[in-house]
Each structure stands twice: as structure tokens, then as C-alpha cells.
Amino acid sequence: MAIFPPQNRLWWKEPLSGIEITWIGVAFVWGLVMFGTMVGWHFVGKQNLSNETYRINPNAFGEKVEAMVERYQVREEGDTGIPVVHPAPGTDIYMLGRLWEWYPVLELEKDQKYRLHLSSMDWQHGFSLQPQNINLQVHPGYEMVLTITPDKSGEYAVVCNEFCGIGHHTMVGKIHVIDNK
Amino acid sequence: MAVDTQAPSRGFIGASYRTCPETGLKVCSQAEALIKVNAVVAVVFLAVGGFFGLMVALTRWPAVHLLPADWFYLLLTAHGADVLLFWVIFFEVAVLYFASAIILNCRLAAPKFAWLAFVLMVVGAVLANVAVLQGESSVMFTSYVPMQAAPHFYLGLIVFAVGTLIAVFCFFGTLVIAKEEGSYEGSVPLVTFGAITAAIIAVFTIASGAIILIPTFLWSIGYISHIDPLMYKVIWWGMGHASQQINVSAQVAIWYAVAAMLLGAKPLSEKVSRMAFLMYILFLQLASAHHLLVEPGVSSEWKIFNTSYALYLAVLGSMIHGMSIPGAMEAAQRRNGFNNGIFEWLRKAPWSNPAFSGTMLSIVIFGFLGGISGVVMGTEQLNLIMHNTLYVPGHFHATVVGGTTLAFMAVSYLLVPLIFRKEIMFKKIAQWQPYVFGAGVAGISLFMMGAGTLGVARRHWDMGFSDAAMSFDYPATAFLMMGLNGIAALCAALGGLMYVLVIVCSVFFGKARTPESIAAFPTLPKTGGAATVTTYGSEAHPKLPGTVVLVSVFFVAFVLYYYVNWKYLSEVWPLS
Amino acid sequence: MSDQNTGSGGAPEERVPAMQRLLDNPFLLLFMGVATPAALYLLWGVMELSQIPLAP
Ligand code: HEM
Ligand SMILES: [Cu+2]
Ligand SMILES: [Cu+2]
């Protein structure tokens, strides 16, 4: 009876039943397996986050983004006025979040590696790449760097999935992935 | 007027007691009064917060889209705060007083401070609600900086936390008194041990909250110029997630308590169950890292170690409880004579008693939906395909609503006759309530998880992006999910309403329990219940084929679902 | 609050095992339950954040 003190003062010495021992063993081993899966994926899996992060002043990050836009802009996205950039494969690419847009639109080549830098100019934003469903948190003052390899071509949306004020639900960006020319 | 079999008697230091006619426990009148007020206020916040939840869900139903955007974000903030913080914690304070003063047969320590705690908690909760409803604090209850709320929003949370801390100290004080006055022998009962676990986690929770909310408050009134957003998040979740672990501990303690009171269930082994709680005490709180798995700036080592609760030792604890509680029920039922086949003990359990059905549904929803999805989402890499999608609220509505809230509802059906000493009114409604609420909650959990798997963002007013410069279409299934979610939300809200109706009416207008009604409808059944147990402590080694089947099904579901998600992950763009 | 005695009434001759004494001592548990996450989660986490380098 769990609502009364155990009558056997030395309950610690009571032996366990077989089913308990078995279940504890199964659960413990399963825990180790899950832990090992997580560690092992860093060695054999293809989807891992890098640990590369820098502190950065939002304006300094903004300048890096502008530099990329100036160098690689190819057109504007529809009638939105937002530049589309087509950076050289293998280079550093940048995307910034601010109230309430992702800037700029990126055009990437399929199966090429890029070093993607993410940061925010103001509040936190959520980088949610759809329909891939890759989700990353974007902080002001921190520059997160990771290597991405888009392996399917198509048009992808970047939805903001961290609440960022009243325009949050209008914050959508784009990434185009095109087959190599 | 309540009728006692014995007039209230005075203890030797002036505390007054009555003797419970149903359990024979000595009930400290201060503790009793405090349990009542905390529980009543809790239910008020559940009613208010639950209503906000329904409004939110109806807005997320694309065909209904009830509220305008500003009201949606406002009520979502209020919903999170009112149910997750205020409903749950007020009720937990009641549980702490019950598990200490009542179960240990002793007076409550420092009742004046306990009343002060109550007043502070009410003031804090009201202040935070005022701030949110004024409209300048629609920041979600997580209030991530640098987005800023009005100062009295943070102040309200701080005052509430101070009150809670005082209440927790009254709990610890009561333990000391019980020990010194020798009101029990040997070790505390297992349920009290579970409450100790909850209280310990509460101390860590509140400490983390103080470390981060006080500077944030000073920042909001201009004394501090900058709060680092990452630092905020690490420490805030030391509070935000650890507080969920208070819920888990309290709810597991309640599972044991209800199983004991209704079926006479004894833990299979005191040692194993207490070690499982120790795993909670040591490691459960590390899981705060679940919220930082796709964050810049913290290393994979930190993420993996913490998110796995140190090699999944706290999951081990939960899996132990998950076997030990059904096991204890099965053993007790077999002792009570339901010994045919594998599942007679389960079929012939008191399913029409809402305290029992609520507890069982709580165990099932928490374990199968909440527990499995939580471990999956809390896996470092798998979090990438779920973070901040609706999968997250889907998961925690299974834990904190299907698990904790339903367990608290279930135990309310025992508290009303035992502590308020009132008859439960509307017995038929009460009987159906856990099923209606449980079905609705299972629905909203599953449908939100489904929509999240398809990528739909949480805390988002418009999944159609109609005002956005660039557009995106979620798959049609996602819209369907959110429609079904709205329907399930109506069902959950109905179940919540039934609960509030039954409890509020019984407490305020119910007939007092009389010796005759106690004899006719004992809260603790005379046959097959606590009354049949002659010795307390661990169950002698029984055979438990039903439990073996149940945990095997659980384990297979867990393993399959876990690896299905790795498969999903392996299909997205390579990242490194 | 310390728990060295083996229970008030009719103390059994046998000593209470150390693990059980730990589980019977809420304040020791409180200390361990606060210190463990404070060190492994909070301190470790804050240390990592404070070591993030400036952008090149
Ligand atoms: C009638 C019952 C309820 C319904 C229909 C409901 C529905 C919802 C919905 C639709 C969301 C919004 C998801 C989003 O857009 O991000 C939500 C958020 C939430 N709910 Fe509930 N809920 C209910 C009860 C509860 C209860 C009892 C609790 C806690 C004990 C709870 C805790 C939360 C929390 C913490 C959030 C997150 C708020 C945020 O993102 O800031 N809910 N709920
Ligand atoms: Cu945003
Ligand atoms: Cu946003």
C-alpha cells in the first residue's frame, strides 16, 4: 500500500521478482542502445548539426549578407523586390531573419555543398525548411554555420516557426534548388 | 454541515485535527483548508485556461479560423500560462500538503507561511493574467528575449514563484515535524516519496526561474541593458522543462495512490519504485536540454548527455513505474479474486469509477503518446525534423494534459469526498468525464503530432500564409489534421467542462457526507480495496502475465516508432 | 533531519543499508537533486555559451 509506510523496516533487503529484474534490464539496455544511436549517427549518419557558432553584431552580419547579394544576385523573386542570389557552389552562403522576412532568396545547385550562415537582426526566428521539415533556431547576435547539401531539386519555403510578433505568420522565405547546368 | 464521527480534537501545540471516518487518518484542519483553497483556485485556472485553449484550437482549424491574429497570440500566451503554470502548480501544492500532512498523520508546518504562499501565488497569477490580457505581453509564456513583455508580466511570474517556493518549504517542514513527532514509523510511504521527488525538482525549477526572471524583469524596467538570448533560453528551460518534471513526479505519485486506495495495490517492490524516483531526482531535470537541440552555441556533447538524461536513466525510471503500477494493480486484482486468464483483472477493474478510469487513461496516454514521442523528439538529431512544429504541442498535450491533468482530475474524485467531505454530484456525468476528456486529448495530441510531422509550425496564426509576400502550401492532409484537431478540441473542452461542472457543483452545493452515505458508498471500496490489505509494503512475488503483455506491446511500439523516425531523418538534406 | 537511527519503535538489530538511509533522507536527496542538474545542465551549458568565439 503506497499510502502507508512499508511495514518491513528493511525493505531494501527484499529480493526482486524475476519480471522486475528482466524489465529493468531490458529498459536499461534499450537506453544504452538509444544513447549509442545518437552518438553513432555522428559517425555514420548524414544529418548532424555542426557545432560551429560565432558571436556577431547583427549589423556586421547584415554587411556579410549584403556583400553576398552584391556579388551573386541574379534577379528578383517575382514582384517581391527581394533579391535572388546564385552563389558559387562550395562557398559561404548567408540568410538572415528579420521582422518579418528571410533575406535574401537563395538559388542553389543540387548535390553541391554550401556553408550556410544563419543569424537574426532583431528577435529570435525559426528557420523551418519546407517541405523538407528541417528546423533550426536562429538567434540575434549569434551566427550559426552548417554545411548543407541539397540533394533534391525544387522550390523550398523557409517558414518562420518561432513566434516573432504580430507578423510572424507572414514570414516566409524561399530557397530554389536547381539541377546543375 | 459536515458530520464527523469524532469532534475535532486539539493537538498538543494547538493544531486541530479531525479523524477521517473513511481512512482513520488524522486530518490537520489547517492542511485541509489549504488543500481546499489551492485545489479550488487550480480548477478556476483550468476552466479559464481551458477555454482559451479551445479558442486557440478553433482558430487553428482552417475552416473556422475564429480569432484575429492579435487575439490569437494573446490568448495563446494566456492559455500556456494559465494551464501549464497556474492550474498545474496550484494543484501540485494541494498534492504536496496532502502527501505530507494528511498521509503522514501530522500537522502542517508553519500554516501562516502556507497561507502567505497561497496569497502570493494568487496575486502573482492574477498579475500575470492582467498583463497578458492588457495586450502588451503577447510574448508566449516562454517570453524569449529580446522580445519584451510589460514589467508586471515578469513580476507576476516572480511573485508566483516566490509563493510556490514558500509552499514547498512548508512541505519540507512538515516532513521534519512528522519525523520528530514520530507520526509514522520507518520510511515515508511511497506516495509521499513521490511527492518529495516533486518538491525537490520544484526547488531546482524555482531557483532557475529566479536566476533568469529577476534580471529579465530588471531589463524590462530599464535597469539592465541586455539579456543574452541564448543564456536566457538555457536557464529559462531549467525552469520551464524542470517544472514539467514536477508534474511527472506528482502524477506518478497519484497513480500509486489511486491504485492503492481503490484496488489495494501494493508496489511490487518498494526498493525498485523508490530507486525509479531517485533516477528522477538526479537526472530528469537534465532534459531541459530538449529545447536547445537545434540551437547554436551549445555542443553536441552537452546536448547528447543532457537530452538523454544521462544515458536515459530517467527514462529507465519512467519505464519502471510504467511496469510497476499496472503490475501492482494486476497483483492486487488477482489477490481480490480476478484470477482468470490474462486480462480478467483488467476487465473487471472499476471502470465506472472516474478516479480509476481517469488514472488508467492517464497512464496509457502519458506512456504511449507522451512518453514515446517525448523520447523521440528529445533525440538530438531527430529534433531537427520536429523542433517548433506542431509536433511539440502534440507531444506535451499527451503528457501534461492526457497525463498530468487527467491524473489530477481522477484524484479529484477522491479528494472531494475525503477532504471536502461532499458527495460527488451528477454521478453519470462524472462517470463519463474521463473518457470524453481522454478521447479529446488523445485526439488533439495525435492530430497535432500528425500536422507537425508534415511540417506545420506551432504558435502560428495562418497555415495558409494568405498575407505573406511569398507563399507556401502545406499538404492537404495537414489541413485535414487541423480540422480534426478542432473537432477533438471540442471533445476535450466538453470533457473539461464536465469536470469543472461536477467538481464545482459538488464542492459548493453538494450534500455533505454522512455516516450512512459513507457506509453505503465508501470512497475506498470495502471489498477489493484498501480495506482488504493486511500488511503494507512490497507485494509478495506474484505472477503477472497481463502486465508482461502490456509492457511488451509498449516496448515494441516504442522501438518501432523510434526507428521509423530515424528513417524519416535519413531522407532529408545531408547536413553537417 | 539526519537519519542515522534505525526507526523509532522496536529498532531491528540489523543496520539499515546505506542506500535505504539515503532514500530516507529528503534533505540529502534535495541537495543531490539540485546540485546534479545545476552542474551538468546549467553550469556546463553556461560555460559553453561563454566560450563562443567572436566571428572572424
Ligand atoms: C480543452 C483543452 C485544451 C485544448 C483544446 C488545447 C489546445 C491547444 C492548442 C490548439 C494549442 C496551440 C498550439 C499552437 O498553435 O502552437 C495549445 C497550446 C498549449 N497548450 Fe493547450 N489545450 C488544452 C488544454 C491544455 C492544458 C490542460 C494544458 C496544460 C496543463 C495545456 C498546455 C498548453 C501549452 C503549454 C501550450 C503552448 C503555448 C505556447 O506555445 O506558448 N493545454 N493548446
Ligand atoms: Cu520570424
Ligand atoms: Cu516568426
mmCIF file of N, CA and C and ligand atoms in Angstrom, chain B residues 46 49-51 53-54 56-58 60 72 76-77 79-81 83-84 87-88 140-142 390 393 396-397 400-401 405 437 441 444 448 457-460 482 485 488-490 492-493, ligand 1:
data_model
loop_
_atom_site.group_PDB
_atom_site.id
_atom_site.type_symbol
_atom_site.label_atom_id
_atom_site.label_comp_id
_atom_site.label_asym_id
_atom_site.label_seq_id
_atom_site.Cartn_x
_atom_site.Cartn_y
_atom_site.Cartn_z
ATOM 1 N N LEU B 46 -7.875 26.191 -14.489
ATOM 2 C CA LEU B 46 -8.087 25.203 -15.542
ATOM 3 C C LEU B 46 -9.275 25.614 -16.409
ATOM 4 N N GLY B 49 -8.154 28.768 -18.449
ATOM 5 C CA GLY B 49 -7.118 28.410 -19.418
ATOM 6 C C GLY B 49 -7.619 27.422 -20.451
ATOM 7 N N GLY B 50 -8.473 26.500 -20.024
ATOM 8 C CA GLY B 50 -9.017 25.536 -20.970
ATOM 9 C C GLY B 50 -9.886 26.213 -22.018
ATOM 10 N N PHE B 51 -10.644 27.206 -21.564
ATOM 11 C CA PHE B 51 -11.452 27.967 -22.516
ATOM 12 C C PHE B 51 -10.547 28.657 -23.543
ATOM 13 N N GLY B 53 -7.708 27.640 -24.477
ATOM 14 C CA GLY B 53 -7.184 26.579 -25.330
ATOM 15 C C GLY B 53 -8.163 26.247 -26.449
ATOM 16 N N LEU B 54 -9.435 26.206 -26.102
ATOM 17 C CA LEU B 54 -10.442 25.917 -27.122
ATOM 18 C C LEU B 54 -10.456 27.026 -28.176
ATOM 19 N N VAL B 56 -8.029 28.891 -29.074
ATOM 20 C CA VAL B 56 -6.825 28.741 -29.890
ATOM 21 C C VAL B 56 -7.013 27.618 -30.905
ATOM 22 N N ALA B 57 -7.534 26.499 -30.426
ATOM 23 C CA ALA B 57 -7.701 25.356 -31.323
ATOM 24 C C ALA B 57 -8.698 25.675 -32.436
ATOM 25 N N LEU B 58 -9.753 26.430 -32.093
ATOM 26 C CA LEU B 58 -10.730 26.765 -33.135
ATOM 27 C C LEU B 58 -10.130 27.737 -34.144
ATOM 28 N N ARG B 60 -7.003 27.595 -35.032
ATOM 29 C CA ARG B 60 -6.103 26.809 -35.877
ATOM 30 C C ARG B 60 -6.868 25.831 -36.776
ATOM 31 N N PHE B 72 -5.329 35.868 -31.155
ATOM 32 C CA PHE B 72 -4.814 34.500 -31.139
ATOM 33 C C PHE B 72 -3.530 34.425 -30.319
ATOM 34 N N LEU B 76 -3.125 32.643 -26.747
ATOM 35 C CA LEU B 76 -2.194 31.519 -26.690
ATOM 36 C C LEU B 76 -1.225 31.723 -25.530
ATOM 37 N N THR B 77 -0.778 32.967 -25.350
ATOM 38 C CA THR B 77 0.091 33.265 -24.205
ATOM 39 C C THR B 77 -0.651 32.975 -22.901
ATOM 40 N N HIS B 79 -3.250 31.044 -22.430
ATOM 41 C CA HIS B 79 -3.523 29.608 -22.310
ATOM 42 C C HIS B 79 -2.321 28.895 -21.700
ATOM 43 N N GLY B 80 -1.143 29.129 -22.268
ATOM 44 C CA GLY B 80 0.064 28.467 -21.762
ATOM 45 C C GLY B 80 0.285 28.773 -20.293
ATOM 46 N N ALA B 81 0.188 30.046 -19.927
ATOM 47 C CA ALA B 81 0.475 30.419 -18.540
ATOM 48 C C ALA B 81 -0.586 29.856 -17.600
ATOM 49 N N VAL B 83 -2.802 27.328 -17.794
ATOM 50 C CA VAL B 83 -2.900 25.894 -17.559
ATOM 51 C C VAL B 83 -1.566 25.301 -17.148
ATOM 52 N N LEU B 84 -0.520 25.664 -17.873
ATOM 53 C CA LEU B 84 0.748 24.989 -17.605
ATOM 54 C C LEU B 84 1.338 25.431 -16.278
ATOM 55 N N TRP B 87 -2.753 26.336 -13.183
ATOM 56 C CA TRP B 87 -3.584 25.158 -12.852
ATOM 57 C C TRP B 87 -2.726 24.069 -12.233
ATOM 58 N N VAL B 88 -1.658 23.735 -12.937
ATOM 59 C CA VAL B 88 -0.874 22.587 -12.520
ATOM 60 C C VAL B 88 -0.205 22.842 -11.171
ATOM 61 N N MET B 140 4.110 34.804 -25.536
ATOM 62 C CA MET B 140 4.071 33.386 -25.193
ATOM 63 C C MET B 140 4.616 33.227 -23.776
ATOM 64 N N PHE B 141 4.196 32.157 -23.111
ATOM 65 C CA PHE B 141 4.627 32.059 -21.715
ATOM 66 C C PHE B 141 6.134 31.836 -21.606
ATOM 67 N N THR B 142 6.786 31.493 -22.705
ATOM 68 C CA THR B 142 8.251 31.336 -22.666
ATOM 69 C C THR B 142 8.976 32.678 -22.686
ATOM 70 N N LEU B 390 4.129 21.699 -34.898
ATOM 71 C CA LEU B 390 3.014 21.327 -34.026
ATOM 72 C C LEU B 390 3.238 19.983 -33.346
ATOM 73 N N PRO B 393 3.595 20.778 -29.410
ATOM 74 C CA PRO B 393 2.374 20.806 -28.589
ATOM 75 C C PRO B 393 1.614 19.474 -28.625
ATOM 76 N N PHE B 396 3.267 17.455 -25.910
ATOM 77 C CA PHE B 396 3.071 17.786 -24.498
ATOM 78 C C PHE B 396 1.603 17.878 -24.113
ATOM 79 N N HIS B 397 0.697 17.905 -25.068
ATOM 80 C CA HIS B 397 -0.689 17.730 -24.619
ATOM 81 C C HIS B 397 -0.922 16.282 -24.191
ATOM 82 N N VAL B 400 1.139 16.533 -20.472
ATOM 83 C CA VAL B 400 0.695 17.405 -19.394
ATOM 84 C C VAL B 400 -0.824 17.509 -19.339
ATOM 85 N N VAL B 401 -1.497 17.184 -20.412
ATOM 86 C CA VAL B 401 -2.950 17.192 -20.358
ATOM 87 C C VAL B 401 -3.457 15.753 -20.186
ATOM 88 N N THR B 405 -2.923 16.329 -16.209
ATOM 89 C CA THR B 405 -4.227 16.907 -15.933
ATOM 90 C C THR B 405 -5.261 15.819 -15.669
ATOM 91 N N PHE B 437 -12.920 13.413 -21.911
ATOM 92 C CA PHE B 437 -11.714 14.238 -21.899
ATOM 93 C C PHE B 437 -10.533 13.471 -22.490
ATOM 94 N N VAL B 441 -8.342 14.597 -25.691
ATOM 95 C CA VAL B 441 -6.916 14.915 -25.545
ATOM 96 C C VAL B 441 -6.071 13.998 -26.420
ATOM 97 N N ILE B 444 -6.354 15.574 -29.839
ATOM 98 C CA ILE B 444 -5.543 16.767 -30.149
ATOM 99 C C ILE B 444 -4.058 16.412 -30.164
ATOM 100 N N MET B 448 -2.177 17.008 -33.699
ATOM 101 C CA MET B 448 -1.105 17.999 -33.753
ATOM 102 C C MET B 448 0.229 17.344 -34.094
ATOM 103 N N ALA B 457 3.922 24.737 -38.542
ATOM 104 C CA ALA B 457 4.566 25.440 -37.440
ATOM 105 C C ALA B 457 3.627 25.554 -36.248
ATOM 106 N N ARG B 458 4.177 25.541 -35.056
ATOM 107 C CA ARG B 458 3.390 25.820 -33.867
ATOM 108 C C ARG B 458 3.256 27.329 -33.718
ATOM 109 N N ARG B 459 2.414 27.787 -32.804
ATOM 110 C CA ARG B 459 2.242 29.204 -32.492
ATOM 111 C C ARG B 459 2.101 30.025 -33.770
ATOM 112 N N HIS B 460 1.238 29.600 -34.647
ATOM 113 C CA HIS B 460 1.179 30.201 -35.971
ATOM 114 C C HIS B 460 -0.276 30.440 -36.322
ATOM 115 N N MET B 482 -5.650 19.549 -39.029
ATOM 116 C CA MET B 482 -6.008 20.666 -38.156
ATOM 117 C C MET B 482 -7.526 20.798 -38.006
ATOM 118 N N ASN B 485 -8.241 18.186 -35.535
ATOM 119 C CA ASN B 485 -7.765 18.698 -34.255
ATOM 120 C C ASN B 485 -8.825 19.602 -33.621
ATOM 121 N N ALA B 488 -11.506 17.371 -32.170
ATOM 122 C CA ALA B 488 -11.033 16.741 -30.930
ATOM 123 C C ALA B 488 -10.972 17.766 -29.809
ATOM 124 N N ALA B 489 -10.631 19.009 -30.169
ATOM 125 C CA ALA B 489 -10.554 20.044 -29.133
ATOM 126 C C ALA B 489 -11.928 20.302 -28.532
ATOM 127 N N LEU B 490 -12.959 20.255 -29.371
ATOM 128 C CA LEU B 490 -14.317 20.420 -28.828
ATOM 129 C C LEU B 490 -14.636 19.310 -27.833
ATOM 130 N N ALA B 492 -12.408 17.561 -26.094
ATOM 131 C CA ALA B 492 -11.617 17.769 -24.878
ATOM 132 C C ALA B 492 -12.236 18.871 -24.034
ATOM 133 N N ALA B 493 -12.694 19.939 -24.700
ATOM 134 C CA ALA B 493 -13.273 21.049 -23.944
ATOM 135 C C ALA B 493 -14.544 20.603 -23.246
HETATM 136 C C1 HEM D 1 -9.570 21.938 -23.754
HETATM 137 C C2 HEM D 1 -8.373 21.547 -23.636
HETATM 138 C C3 HEM D 1 -7.223 22.083 -24.474
HETATM 139 C C4 HEM D 1 -7.171 22.378 -25.805
HETATM 140 C C5 HEM D 1 -8.273 22.268 -26.816
HETATM 141 C C6 HEM D 1 -5.838 22.859 -26.084
HETATM 142 C C7 HEM D 1 -5.395 23.260 -27.334
HETATM 143 C C8 HEM D 1 -4.189 23.872 -27.584
HETATM 144 C C9 HEM D 1 -3.758 24.363 -28.848
HETATM 145 C C10 HEM D 1 -4.541 24.235 -30.135
HETATM 146 C C11 HEM D 1 -2.552 24.941 -28.671
HETATM 147 C C12 HEM D 1 -1.802 25.740 -29.690
HETATM 148 C C13 HEM D 1 -0.770 25.093 -30.482
HETATM 149 C C14 HEM D 1 -0.031 26.140 -31.260
HETATM 150 O O1 HEM D 1 -0.639 26.827 -32.090
HETATM 151 O O2 HEM D 1 1.164 26.279 -31.036
HETATM 152 C C15 HEM D 1 -2.204 24.796 -27.304
HETATM 153 C C16 HEM D 1 -1.031 25.239 -26.745
HETATM 154 C C17 HEM D 1 -0.634 24.921 -25.459
HETATM 155 N N1 HEM D 1 -1.352 24.195 -24.516
HETATM 156 FE FE1 HEM D 1 -3.237 23.525 -24.718
HETATM 157 N N2 HEM D 1 -5.115 22.819 -24.934
HETATM 158 C C18 HEM D 1 -5.916 22.353 -23.932
HETATM 159 C C19 HEM D 1 -5.573 22.160 -22.602
HETATM 160 C C20 HEM D 1 -4.316 22.363 -22.111
HETATM 161 C C21 HEM D 1 -3.913 22.050 -20.768
HETATM 162 C C22 HEM D 1 -4.816 21.464 -19.688
HETATM 163 C C23 HEM D 1 -2.587 22.377 -20.686
HETATM 164 C C24 HEM D 1 -1.623 22.249 -19.529
HETATM 165 C C25 HEM D 1 -1.817 21.594 -18.455
HETATM 166 C C26 HEM D 1 -2.186 22.925 -21.958
HETATM 167 C C27 HEM D 1 -0.929 23.423 -22.229
HETATM 168 C C28 HEM D 1 -0.595 24.086 -23.386
HETATM 169 C C29 HEM D 1 0.651 24.775 -23.587
HETATM 170 C C30 HEM D 1 1.799 24.884 -22.581
HETATM 171 C C31 HEM D 1 0.625 25.301 -24.888
HETATM 172 C C32 HEM D 1 1.745 26.068 -25.584
HETATM 173 C C33 HEM D 1 1.549 27.516 -25.551
HETATM 174 C C34 HEM D 1 2.653 28.163 -26.330
HETATM 175 O O3 HEM D 1 3.018 27.678 -27.405
HETATM 176 O O4 HEM D 1 3.168 29.139 -25.809
HETATM 177 N N3 HEM D 1 -3.250 22.890 -22.802
HETATM 178 N N4 HEM D 1 -3.224 24.132 -26.633
#
